[in-house]
Short mmCIF file of C-alpha atoms and ligand atoms in Angstrom, two decimals:
data_model
loop_
_atom_site.label_atom_id
_atom_site.label_comp_id
_atom_site.label_asym_id
_atom_site.label_seq_id
_atom_site.Cartn_x
_atom_site.Cartn_y
_atom_site.Cartn_z
CA MET X 1 4.17 -23.44 16.05
CA ALA X 2 6.17 -24.22 12.88
CA SER X 3 9.29 -22.06 12.62
CA ILE X 4 11.97 -21.65 9.98
CA ALA X 5 15.64 -22.30 10.76
CA PRO X 6 17.54 -18.96 10.95
CA GLU X 7 19.88 -19.79 8.05
CA ALA X 8 16.91 -20.64 5.79
CA ALA X 9 15.04 -17.54 6.96
CA ALA X 10 18.00 -15.38 5.92
CA ASN X 11 17.71 -16.57 2.30
CA LEU X 12 13.99 -16.71 1.71
CA HIS X 13 14.15 -14.02 -0.97
CA THR X 14 16.81 -15.74 -3.11
CA GLU X 15 16.48 -17.95 -6.19
CA ARG X 16 18.55 -20.62 -4.43
CA ALA X 17 16.04 -20.92 -1.60
CA ASN X 18 13.18 -21.16 -4.10
CA PRO X 19 13.97 -23.88 -6.62
CA HIS X 20 10.35 -23.82 -7.83
CA TRP X 21 10.64 -20.23 -9.14
CA VAL X 22 10.67 -20.13 -12.97
CA ARG X 23 14.11 -19.20 -14.36
CA LEU X 24 14.63 -16.93 -17.34
CA GLY X 25 17.74 -18.92 -18.31
CA GLY X 26 20.00 -15.96 -19.07
CA ASP X 27 19.63 -12.20 -19.60
CA HIS X 28 20.32 -12.64 -23.33
CA LYS X 29 16.78 -14.04 -23.71
CA LEU X 30 15.59 -10.43 -23.49
CA ASP X 31 18.03 -8.98 -26.10
CA HIS X 32 15.18 -8.46 -28.57
CA ILE X 33 13.21 -6.15 -26.20
CA PRO X 34 14.25 -2.49 -26.62
CA GLY X 35 15.61 -0.80 -23.52
CA GLU X 36 18.70 -0.09 -21.46
CA ASP X 37 21.08 -1.98 -19.18
CA GLY X 38 22.33 1.18 -17.45
CA TRP X 39 25.62 1.29 -15.53
CA PRO X 40 27.86 -1.71 -14.87
CA VAL X 41 26.70 -3.49 -11.68
CA LEU X 42 24.12 -0.83 -10.76
CA GLY X 43 22.18 -1.14 -14.01
CA THR X 44 19.23 1.25 -14.18
CA THR X 45 18.46 0.91 -10.45
CA LEU X 46 19.55 4.36 -9.28
CA MET X 47 17.85 6.17 -12.16
CA GLN X 48 14.64 4.30 -11.39
CA LEU X 49 14.80 5.02 -7.68
CA ALA X 50 15.71 8.71 -8.06
CA ASP X 51 12.81 9.64 -10.34
CA PRO X 52 10.65 6.63 -11.21
CA LEU X 53 8.02 8.55 -13.12
CA GLY X 54 10.50 10.67 -15.09
CA PHE X 55 12.50 7.55 -15.91
CA GLN X 56 9.45 5.67 -17.12
CA LYS X 57 8.28 8.63 -19.21
CA ARG X 58 11.66 8.88 -20.91
CA MET X 59 11.78 5.12 -21.56
CA VAL X 60 8.25 5.06 -23.07
CA GLU X 61 9.12 8.06 -25.28
CA THR X 62 12.36 6.43 -26.42
CA TYR X 63 11.43 2.74 -26.69
CA GLY X 64 7.63 2.49 -26.51
CA PRO X 65 5.35 1.02 -23.82
CA VAL X 66 7.21 -2.31 -23.66
CA PHE X 67 10.80 -1.76 -22.54
CA ARG X 68 13.66 -3.52 -20.82
CA THR X 69 15.57 -2.34 -17.74
CA ARG X 70 18.16 -3.89 -15.42
CA SER X 71 17.58 -3.24 -11.74
CA PHE X 72 18.78 -5.01 -8.60
CA GLY X 73 21.09 -7.12 -10.76
CA ARG X 74 18.45 -8.53 -13.13
CA ARG X 75 16.96 -7.67 -16.47
CA GLY X 76 13.20 -7.27 -16.52
CA VAL X 77 10.45 -6.01 -18.82
CA ASN X 78 8.08 -3.12 -18.07
CA LEU X 79 4.62 -3.05 -19.61
CA ILE X 80 3.13 0.44 -19.49
CA GLY X 81 -0.53 1.33 -20.17
CA ALA X 82 -4.09 0.51 -19.20
CA ASP X 83 -4.16 -2.61 -21.44
CA ALA X 84 -0.96 -3.85 -19.81
CA ASN X 85 -2.51 -3.28 -16.36
CA GLU X 86 -5.52 -5.32 -17.44
CA LEU X 87 -3.42 -8.16 -18.86
CA VAL X 88 -1.29 -8.49 -15.74
CA LEU X 89 -3.80 -7.70 -12.98
CA PHE X 90 -6.81 -9.52 -14.38
CA ASP X 91 -4.48 -12.35 -15.47
CA ARG X 92 -7.13 -14.36 -17.27
CA ASP X 93 -4.63 -17.07 -18.31
CA LYS X 94 -2.80 -17.36 -14.96
CA LEU X 95 0.42 -16.21 -16.63
CA PHE X 96 1.86 -14.14 -13.81
CA SER X 97 3.15 -15.07 -10.37
CA ASN X 98 2.85 -12.70 -7.42
CA GLU X 99 5.04 -14.85 -5.22
CA GLN X 100 7.89 -14.76 -7.73
CA GLY X 101 7.41 -11.04 -8.42
CA TRP X 102 7.17 -9.71 -4.86
CA GLY X 103 9.18 -12.52 -3.22
CA PRO X 104 12.66 -11.17 -4.05
CA VAL X 105 11.66 -7.82 -2.45
CA LEU X 106 9.56 -8.89 0.54
CA ASN X 107 10.21 -12.52 1.41
CA LEU X 108 12.81 -11.82 4.08
CA LEU X 109 10.45 -9.81 6.21
CA PHE X 110 6.91 -10.52 5.07
CA PRO X 111 6.99 -14.10 3.78
CA ARG X 112 3.75 -15.91 2.96
CA GLY X 113 1.65 -12.73 3.10
CA LEU X 114 -1.50 -12.93 1.00
CA MET X 115 -0.01 -10.76 -1.75
CA LEU X 116 2.89 -13.22 -2.04
CA MET X 117 0.69 -16.28 -2.65
CA ASP X 118 -0.52 -17.62 -5.99
CA PHE X 119 -3.69 -19.13 -7.45
CA GLU X 120 -5.51 -21.87 -5.48
CA ALA X 121 -3.59 -21.50 -2.19
CA HIS X 122 -4.11 -17.74 -2.43
CA ARG X 123 -7.85 -18.13 -3.21
CA VAL X 124 -8.41 -20.34 -0.16
CA ASP X 125 -6.66 -18.02 2.30
CA ARG X 126 -8.12 -14.85 0.78
CA ARG X 127 -11.58 -16.27 1.23
CA ALA X 128 -10.84 -17.15 4.85
CA LEU X 129 -9.43 -13.70 5.66
CA SER X 130 -12.31 -11.87 3.95
CA ILE X 131 -14.48 -12.40 7.01
CA ALA X 132 -12.47 -9.67 8.75
CA PHE X 133 -13.88 -7.13 6.25
CA LYS X 134 -17.56 -7.98 6.47
CA PRO X 135 -19.98 -5.27 7.71
CA GLU X 136 -20.15 -6.42 11.36
CA PRO X 137 -16.42 -6.34 12.09
CA MET X 138 -16.04 -3.18 9.96
CA ARG X 139 -18.64 -1.45 12.12
CA ALA X 140 -16.63 -2.41 15.21
CA TYR X 141 -13.35 -1.06 13.72
CA CYS X 142 -15.21 2.14 12.80
CA GLY X 143 -16.15 2.68 16.46
CA VAL X 144 -12.59 2.06 17.66
CA LEU X 145 -11.15 4.38 14.98
CA ASN X 146 -13.61 7.18 15.78
CA THR X 147 -12.56 7.08 19.43
CA GLY X 148 -8.82 6.79 18.66
CA ILE X 149 -8.78 9.60 16.10
CA ALA X 150 -10.86 11.90 18.32
CA SER X 151 -8.42 11.51 21.19
CA ALA X 152 -5.47 12.09 18.83
CA MET X 153 -7.19 15.33 17.80
CA GLU X 154 -7.21 16.51 21.41
CA GLN X 155 -3.48 15.85 21.47
CA TRP X 156 -2.96 17.73 18.19
CA ALA X 157 -4.92 20.65 19.59
CA LYS X 158 -2.71 20.70 22.71
CA ASN X 159 0.54 20.27 20.80
CA THR X 160 -0.04 22.63 17.93
CA GLY X 161 -2.83 24.96 19.10
CA ASN X 162 -2.76 27.36 16.25
CA GLY X 163 0.59 26.41 14.90
CA SER X 164 2.64 24.45 12.48
CA MET X 165 3.26 20.74 12.35
CA ARG X 166 4.67 18.03 10.14
CA PHE X 167 1.55 16.42 8.83
CA TYR X 168 3.09 13.19 7.55
CA ASP X 169 4.78 12.45 10.89
CA ALA X 170 1.59 13.19 12.83
CA ILE X 171 -0.57 10.96 10.60
CA LYS X 172 2.03 8.18 10.74
CA ALA X 173 2.00 8.19 14.55
CA LEU X 174 -1.78 8.32 14.58
CA THR X 175 -2.26 5.39 12.17
CA LEU X 176 0.26 3.35 14.13
CA ASP X 177 -1.63 3.94 17.37
CA THR X 178 -5.02 3.24 15.82
CA ALA X 179 -3.60 0.06 14.20
CA ALA X 180 -2.68 -1.25 17.67
CA SER X 181 -6.30 -0.85 18.79
CA SER X 182 -8.29 -1.70 15.64
CA PHE X 183 -6.02 -4.43 14.25
CA LEU X 184 -4.68 -5.98 17.42
CA GLY X 185 -7.15 -4.95 20.12
CA LEU X 186 -4.33 -3.60 22.31
CA PRO X 187 -4.61 -0.53 24.51
CA LEU X 188 -1.99 2.17 24.03
CA GLY X 189 0.99 1.65 26.34
CA PRO X 190 4.47 0.16 26.49
CA GLU X 191 3.40 -3.11 24.84
CA ALA X 192 1.85 -1.36 21.83
CA ASP X 193 4.98 0.87 21.67
CA ARG X 194 7.30 -2.15 21.63
CA LEU X 195 5.35 -3.79 18.81
CA ASN X 196 5.12 -0.55 16.86
CA LYS X 197 8.90 -0.16 17.05
CA ALA X 198 9.47 -3.75 15.86
CA PHE X 199 7.05 -3.12 13.04
CA VAL X 200 8.70 0.16 11.98
CA ASP X 201 12.10 -1.60 11.95
CA MET X 202 10.68 -4.27 9.63
CA VAL X 203 9.21 -1.77 7.22
CA GLN X 204 12.46 0.23 7.10
CA ALA X 205 14.44 -2.95 6.50
CA SER X 206 12.37 -3.84 3.47
CA VAL X 207 14.01 -0.90 1.66
CA GLY X 208 17.50 -1.31 3.18
CA VAL X 209 20.35 -1.46 0.68
CA VAL X 210 22.10 -4.30 2.56
CA ARG X 211 19.92 -7.36 1.99
CA LYS X 212 21.61 -9.57 4.58
CA PRO X 213 20.51 -9.39 8.22
CA LEU X 214 23.93 -8.25 9.52
CA PRO X 215 24.18 -6.64 12.97
CA PHE X 216 23.54 -2.86 13.04
CA THR X 217 22.06 -2.83 9.53
CA LYS X 218 18.42 -1.99 8.83
CA MET X 219 17.94 -5.57 7.74
CA GLY X 220 19.47 -6.87 10.98
CA LYS X 221 17.05 -4.74 13.00
CA GLY X 222 14.15 -5.68 10.73
CA VAL X 223 14.73 -9.40 11.09
CA ALA X 224 15.02 -8.99 14.88
CA GLY X 225 11.76 -7.01 14.80
CA ARG X 226 10.11 -9.81 12.87
CA ARG X 227 11.27 -12.37 15.46
CA LEU X 228 9.72 -10.30 18.22
CA MET X 229 6.42 -9.94 16.36
CA VAL X 230 6.23 -13.63 15.41
CA ASP X 231 6.77 -14.56 19.01
CA TYR X 232 4.25 -12.09 20.39
CA PHE X 233 1.59 -12.76 17.74
CA GLY X 234 1.99 -16.52 18.23
CA ARG X 235 0.92 -16.12 21.86
CA LEU X 236 -1.82 -13.67 20.86
CA VAL X 237 -3.42 -16.18 18.42
CA ARG X 238 -3.93 -18.63 21.27
CA GLU X 239 -5.24 -15.92 23.57
CA ARG X 240 -7.70 -14.56 20.98
CA ARG X 241 -8.96 -18.01 20.09
CA ALA X 242 -9.80 -18.59 23.73
CA ASN X 243 -11.17 -15.11 24.27
CA PRO X 244 -11.92 -13.24 21.01
CA GLY X 245 -12.39 -9.48 20.84
CA GLN X 246 -13.74 -7.23 18.08
CA ASP X 247 -10.32 -6.51 16.56
CA MET X 248 -9.05 -7.72 13.18
CA PHE X 249 -6.56 -10.13 14.78
CA SER X 250 -9.42 -11.98 16.49
CA GLN X 251 -11.17 -12.29 13.10
CA PHE X 252 -8.04 -13.77 11.56
CA ALA X 253 -7.52 -16.12 14.51
CA LEU X 254 -11.03 -17.53 14.03
CA ALA X 255 -10.95 -17.59 10.19
CA THR X 256 -11.60 -20.99 8.64
CA ARG X 257 -10.66 -22.51 5.29
CA ASP X 258 -13.16 -24.12 2.86
CA ASP X 259 -12.99 -27.40 4.77
CA GLY X 260 -13.93 -25.69 8.02
CA SER X 261 -10.47 -25.95 9.60
CA LEU X 262 -8.94 -22.98 11.42
CA LEU X 263 -5.90 -21.41 9.72
CA PRO X 264 -2.72 -22.78 11.34
CA GLU X 265 -1.25 -20.47 14.00
CA ASP X 266 1.89 -19.55 12.02
CA VAL X 267 -0.26 -18.76 8.97
CA VAL X 268 -2.43 -16.38 11.01
CA VAL X 269 0.75 -14.70 12.27
CA ASP X 270 2.24 -14.27 8.77
CA HIS X 271 -1.01 -12.90 7.36
CA MET X 272 -1.38 -10.40 10.20
CA ILE X 273 2.19 -9.13 9.94
CA PHE X 274 1.80 -8.70 6.19
CA LEU X 275 -1.54 -6.95 6.59
CA MET X 276 -0.12 -4.41 9.02
CA MET X 277 2.59 -3.60 6.50
CA ALA X 278 0.05 -3.38 3.63
CA ALA X 279 -2.17 -1.03 5.59
CA HIS X 280 0.19 1.31 7.37
CA ASP X 281 2.39 3.27 5.01
CA THR X 282 -0.21 3.18 2.23
CA ILE X 283 -2.80 4.98 4.36
CA THR X 284 -0.19 7.38 5.77
CA SER X 285 1.03 8.27 2.29
CA SER X 286 -2.35 8.68 0.63
CA ALA X 287 -3.90 10.65 3.51
CA THR X 288 -0.87 12.98 3.39
CA VAL X 289 -1.28 13.50 -0.34
CA LEU X 290 -4.97 14.27 0.18
CA PHE X 291 -4.31 16.86 2.88
CA TRP X 292 -1.41 18.35 0.90
CA GLN X 293 -3.80 19.00 -1.94
CA LEU X 294 -6.57 20.23 0.38
CA ALA X 295 -4.08 22.63 1.98
CA LYS X 296 -3.32 23.98 -1.49
CA ASN X 297 -6.96 24.00 -2.64
CA PRO X 298 -8.96 25.78 0.10
CA ARG X 299 -12.12 25.60 -2.01
CA TRP X 300 -12.03 21.80 -1.95
CA GLN X 301 -11.15 21.82 1.72
CA ASP X 302 -14.26 23.93 2.42
CA ARG X 303 -16.46 21.62 0.39
CA LEU X 304 -15.25 18.54 2.28
CA ARG X 305 -15.66 20.31 5.62
CA ALA X 306 -19.23 21.25 4.69
CA GLU X 307 -19.94 17.66 3.66
CA ALA X 308 -18.60 16.28 6.97
CA ARG X 309 -20.69 18.79 8.95
CA ALA X 310 -23.81 17.94 6.98
CA VAL X 311 -23.31 14.20 7.38
CA THR X 312 -22.38 14.13 11.09
CA GLY X 313 -24.47 17.13 12.18
CA GLY X 314 -21.70 19.44 13.41
CA ASP X 315 -18.07 19.93 14.38
CA GLY X 316 -15.87 17.34 16.08
CA LEU X 317 -18.51 14.60 16.00
CA PRO X 318 -18.00 10.91 15.20
CA LEU X 319 -18.81 9.63 11.70
CA ALA X 320 -21.13 6.64 11.93
CA TYR X 321 -20.44 3.48 9.92
CA GLU X 322 -23.86 3.79 8.25
CA ASP X 323 -22.97 7.30 7.04
CA LEU X 324 -19.69 6.46 5.31
CA GLY X 325 -21.46 6.16 1.93
CA ARG X 326 -22.74 9.75 2.27
CA MET X 327 -19.19 11.18 2.26
CA GLU X 328 -19.29 11.26 -1.56
CA LEU X 329 -17.09 14.30 -2.23
CA THR X 330 -14.56 13.05 0.30
CA GLU X 331 -14.45 9.73 -1.53
CA MET X 332 -13.92 11.47 -4.88
CA ALA X 333 -11.15 13.64 -3.40
CA PHE X 334 -9.45 10.56 -1.93
CA LYS X 335 -9.67 8.75 -5.27
CA GLU X 336 -8.04 11.76 -6.92
CA ALA X 337 -5.28 11.74 -4.28
CA LEU X 338 -4.71 8.05 -5.09
CA ARG X 339 -4.50 8.89 -8.78
CA PHE X 340 -2.24 11.87 -8.18
CA MET X 341 0.36 9.88 -6.27
CA PRO X 342 -0.48 6.20 -5.84
CA PRO X 343 1.08 4.63 -2.71
CA VAL X 344 2.03 1.51 -4.71
CA PRO X 345 3.48 3.11 -7.86
CA ASN X 346 4.72 -0.14 -9.41
CA MET X 347 3.80 -3.81 -9.12
CA PRO X 348 6.15 -6.69 -9.90
CA ARG X 349 5.28 -10.12 -11.25
CA ARG X 350 7.15 -12.98 -12.94
CA ALA X 351 6.00 -14.61 -16.17
CA LEU X 352 5.30 -18.31 -15.64
CA ARG X 353 5.01 -19.07 -19.36
CA ASP X 354 5.97 -17.47 -22.68
CA PHE X 355 3.50 -14.80 -23.79
CA ARG X 356 3.15 -12.08 -26.41
CA PHE X 357 2.27 -8.44 -25.74
CA GLY X 358 2.65 -5.20 -27.69
CA GLY X 359 4.28 -7.03 -30.60
CA TYR X 360 6.97 -8.73 -28.49
CA ASP X 361 7.47 -12.36 -27.45
CA ILE X 362 8.29 -12.36 -23.75
CA PRO X 363 9.77 -15.58 -22.34
CA ALA X 364 8.83 -17.54 -19.20
CA GLY X 365 10.84 -16.42 -16.15
CA THR X 366 10.91 -12.74 -17.14
CA PRO X 367 10.51 -10.30 -14.21
CA ILE X 368 7.59 -8.08 -15.22
CA GLY X 369 6.68 -4.61 -13.92
CA ILE X 370 3.55 -2.58 -14.42
CA SER X 371 3.17 1.03 -13.32
CA PRO X 372 -0.06 2.50 -11.96
CA ALA X 373 1.85 5.79 -11.43
CA ALA X 374 2.69 6.08 -15.16
CA VAL X 375 -0.88 5.31 -16.29
CA HIS X 376 -2.32 7.72 -13.71
CA ALA X 377 -0.20 10.49 -15.23
CA ASP X 378 -1.01 9.69 -18.86
CA PRO X 379 -2.81 12.55 -20.66
CA ALA X 380 -4.47 9.93 -22.88
CA HIS X 381 -6.69 9.13 -19.92
CA TRP X 382 -6.46 12.26 -17.75
CA GLU X 383 -6.69 15.80 -19.05
CA SER X 384 -3.99 17.96 -17.41
CA PRO X 385 -2.92 15.12 -15.11
CA GLU X 386 -0.76 17.48 -12.99
CA ILE X 387 -3.91 19.22 -11.69
CA PHE X 388 -5.75 17.90 -8.60
CA ASP X 389 -9.40 17.60 -9.61
CA PRO X 390 -11.77 15.27 -7.70
CA MET X 391 -14.46 15.87 -10.36
CA ARG X 392 -12.65 13.25 -12.48
CA PHE X 393 -14.48 10.70 -10.32
CA THR X 394 -18.09 11.50 -11.06
CA ALA X 395 -19.99 8.33 -12.08
CA ASP X 396 -20.23 9.28 -15.79
CA LYS X 397 -16.53 10.15 -16.06
CA VAL X 398 -15.59 6.85 -14.42
CA ALA X 399 -17.90 4.89 -16.74
CA ALA X 400 -16.32 6.55 -19.80
CA ARG X 401 -12.74 5.63 -18.83
CA HIS X 402 -10.67 2.46 -19.42
CA LYS X 403 -11.34 0.28 -16.36
CA TYR X 404 -7.61 -0.22 -15.79
CA ALA X 405 -6.58 3.46 -16.17
CA TRP X 406 -7.02 3.92 -12.38
CA VAL X 407 -5.57 1.04 -10.39
CA PRO X 408 -4.23 2.30 -7.02
CA PHE X 409 -5.63 -0.84 -5.37
CA GLY X 410 -4.52 -3.21 -8.13
CA GLY X 411 -7.17 -5.46 -9.67
CA GLY X 412 -8.22 -9.05 -10.31
CA ALA X 413 -7.61 -11.79 -7.76
CA HIS X 414 -5.10 -9.72 -5.76
CA MET X 415 -7.12 -6.50 -5.62
CA CYS X 416 -6.42 -4.84 -2.26
CA LEU X 417 -8.36 -6.70 0.42
CA GLY X 418 -8.34 -3.66 2.71
CA LEU X 419 -9.61 -1.02 0.28
CA HIS X 420 -12.88 -0.45 2.13
CA PHE X 421 -10.94 -0.16 5.37
CA ALA X 422 -8.72 2.45 3.67
CA TYR X 423 -11.74 4.45 2.45
CA MET X 424 -13.25 4.26 5.93
CA GLN X 425 -10.13 5.38 7.72
CA VAL X 426 -9.48 8.29 5.38
CA LYS X 427 -13.12 9.47 5.60
CA LEU X 428 -12.86 9.33 9.39
CA LEU X 429 -9.61 11.31 9.30
CA ALA X 430 -11.14 13.90 6.94
CA ASN X 431 -14.17 14.30 9.20
CA HIS X 432 -12.24 14.58 12.46
CA ILE X 433 -9.47 16.83 11.13
CA LEU X 434 -11.46 19.17 8.90
CA THR X 435 -14.24 19.87 11.40
CA ARG X 436 -11.65 20.90 14.02
CA PHE X 437 -8.88 22.53 12.03
CA GLU X 438 -8.25 24.58 8.96
CA VAL X 439 -5.14 23.26 7.22
CA ARG X 440 -2.85 25.51 5.18
CA MET X 441 0.62 25.04 3.76
CA ALA X 442 3.28 26.60 6.01
CA ALA X 443 4.76 29.79 4.52
CA GLY X 444 7.11 28.94 1.67
CA ALA X 445 6.58 25.18 2.04
CA GLU X 446 6.35 23.04 -1.06
CA PRO X 447 7.45 19.49 -0.30
CA LEU X 448 9.84 17.43 -2.35
CA TRP X 449 8.58 13.87 -2.48
CA GLN X 450 10.64 10.77 -1.99
CA ALA X 451 9.08 8.35 -4.48
CA TRP X 452 10.44 5.05 -3.26
CA PRO X 453 9.21 2.65 -1.91
CA ILE X 454 6.03 4.48 -0.86
CA PRO X 455 5.79 8.21 -1.54
CA LYS X 456 6.56 10.53 1.38
CA PRO X 457 7.31 14.24 1.67
CA ARG X 458 10.97 14.75 2.55
CA ASP X 459 10.15 17.66 4.88
CA GLY X 460 7.26 15.76 6.54
CA LEU X 461 4.77 18.20 4.90
CA ARG X 462 4.87 21.43 6.87
CA VAL X 463 1.38 22.79 7.41
CA GLU X 464 -0.28 25.45 9.57
CA MET X 465 -3.21 24.23 11.65
CA ARG X 466 -5.81 26.78 12.73
CA ARG X 467 -8.43 25.59 15.24
CA ILE X 468 -12.02 26.12 14.31
CA CYS X 469 -13.68 24.17 17.12
C1 LIG V 501 -4.66 3.70 0.43
C2 LIG V 501 -4.39 2.56 0.98
C3 LIG V 501 -4.00 1.31 0.23
C4 LIG V 501 -3.52 1.14 -1.03
C5 LIG V 501 -3.26 2.18 -2.07
C6 LIG V 501 -3.32 -0.28 -1.22
C7 LIG V 501 -2.84 -0.85 -2.39
C8 LIG V 501 -2.77 -2.22 -2.59
C9 LIG V 501 -2.38 -2.83 -3.85
C10 LIG V 501 -1.96 -2.07 -5.09
C11 LIG V 501 -2.44 -4.17 -3.69
C12 LIG V 501 -2.18 -5.22 -4.76
C13 LIG V 501 -0.72 -5.41 -5.07
C14 LIG V 501 -0.51 -6.39 -6.18
O1 LIG V 501 -1.42 -6.90 -6.80
O2 LIG V 501 0.68 -6.63 -6.49
C15 LIG V 501 -2.84 -4.41 -2.34
C16 LIG V 501 -3.00 -5.67 -1.78
C17 LIG V 501 -3.37 -5.88 -0.47
N1 LIG V 501 -3.74 -4.94 0.46
FE1 LIG V 501 -3.83 -2.96 0.16
N2 LIG V 501 -3.66 -0.93 -0.08
C18 LIG V 501 -4.10 0.00 0.83
C19 LIG V 501 -4.57 -0.25 2.10
C20 LIG V 501 -4.72 -1.47 2.67
C21 LIG V 501 -5.29 -1.72 3.97
C22 LIG V 501 -5.81 -0.63 4.90
C23 LIG V 501 -5.24 -3.07 4.19
C24 LIG V 501 -5.73 -3.86 5.36
C25 LIG V 501 -6.47 -3.41 6.34
C26 LIG V 501 -4.67 -3.66 2.98
C27 LIG V 501 -4.47 -5.02 2.81
C28 LIG V 501 -4.06 -5.58 1.62
C29 LIG V 501 -3.91 -7.02 1.43
C30 LIG V 501 -4.16 -8.08 2.48
C31 LIG V 501 -3.48 -7.19 0.12
C32 LIG V 501 -3.17 -8.50 -0.57
C33 LIG V 501 -4.40 -8.96 -1.32
C34 LIG V 501 -4.17 -10.22 -2.13
O3 LIG V 501 -3.06 -10.46 -2.59
O4 LIG V 501 -5.14 -10.97 -2.30
N3 LIG V 501 -4.36 -2.68 2.10
N4 LIG V 501 -3.06 -3.22 -1.69
#
């Protein structure tokens, strides 16, 4: 299997290691864009990390929807609004690079993932990987998830009985365990635990302040975790090719490109590692937001419980793949949770050519950011955006809205490949949890949310669980 020399691997995210990335040619090229450079060295980074939404709101009010910032040592331009989302995500003129936008953040740990590829190479691999999301394999994952979530519920019932728990932590553990079975086809046990730990180290490293893989740093642990996963997954590709199962990894191992050739082994490995990252914290975060709001809105919780009972026929029963489409209110509530606090609040790109937007000329090489979170909170599209209201997602309301006012899964060529998997998993969670437990906020609990890099409640979301079956 092709491997990258350690010294090259340690620099994958840098400009030096990527001579083909388009250069801005000096920060002064953005002098004409209104905005702020922030503090010496730190720039606007800390302000952006501490309160991204508040920061963006202030910048839009002060400078308008096209503004300049300086974070992680570089100037960049933010384009805020539904039209900006459409320009960048739909990318009709192939102006924006994903690789050069996400690469500086993710290349060290998740290089060559689908989201970090551009244009034709991306199209070819995306098409190959799509087979893993066709109805047949999805039905198989649905079966595995039903079983995995039901047995986690037994554990929850034993651990909490009628008691309190940290919902975010419990969902995180549950999605990690179900990922081992549905993505990798592994039974729970020491092997799955070892991989899960390596994976968690990688995800934590992607937000580490120290960007070099030095010993004892998050990045050092993350890079070691990646080595372990690359090694293990490399062997697993060969095993699954010889003896495929119904898991997602087997689908990837057997995926073919347009010319009929199998994806190379190291490519399968990189795609799988990226996919696990793309799936894990996003589902954990959005399911937590949904249950936070259901805990605060008992009326909506009752409606979703009634829907699950009507669709499955009772309490604590599996939700069949064929019935997913009947969980309509649950889907609307999940969409509202994704609006309320999108797991991917901002998306980076880099301009490949000069372009004009909002009255400004923006040069090639400019780091560009768009913000689903800002547009999802914009009263121009959402009346009283601070209120949780799933009725915003009735068909007529959706049809009347700008198509790019709600973009939790992105859009265009890079639109989330796993979005139907995400809907499925969250509907399964809603069914299994709500038909067994009533969920209420713990007395006095109102979580503070850490916004970066993927929203999570600082206190783990303290809830009371009362058994109903
Ligand atoms: C609520 C859950 C999820 C949210 C909010 C979410 C969000 C996103 C977003 C915003 C993008 C596009 C980023 C960009 O264009 O810069 C994306 C891409 C992607 N997501 Fe998801 N995601 C979720 C769950 C999942 C799951 C469960 C999987 C896999 C099973 C997955 C796999 C992917 C992949 C492979 C891409 C790259 C697609 C491409 O570049 O062609 N995601 N996701």
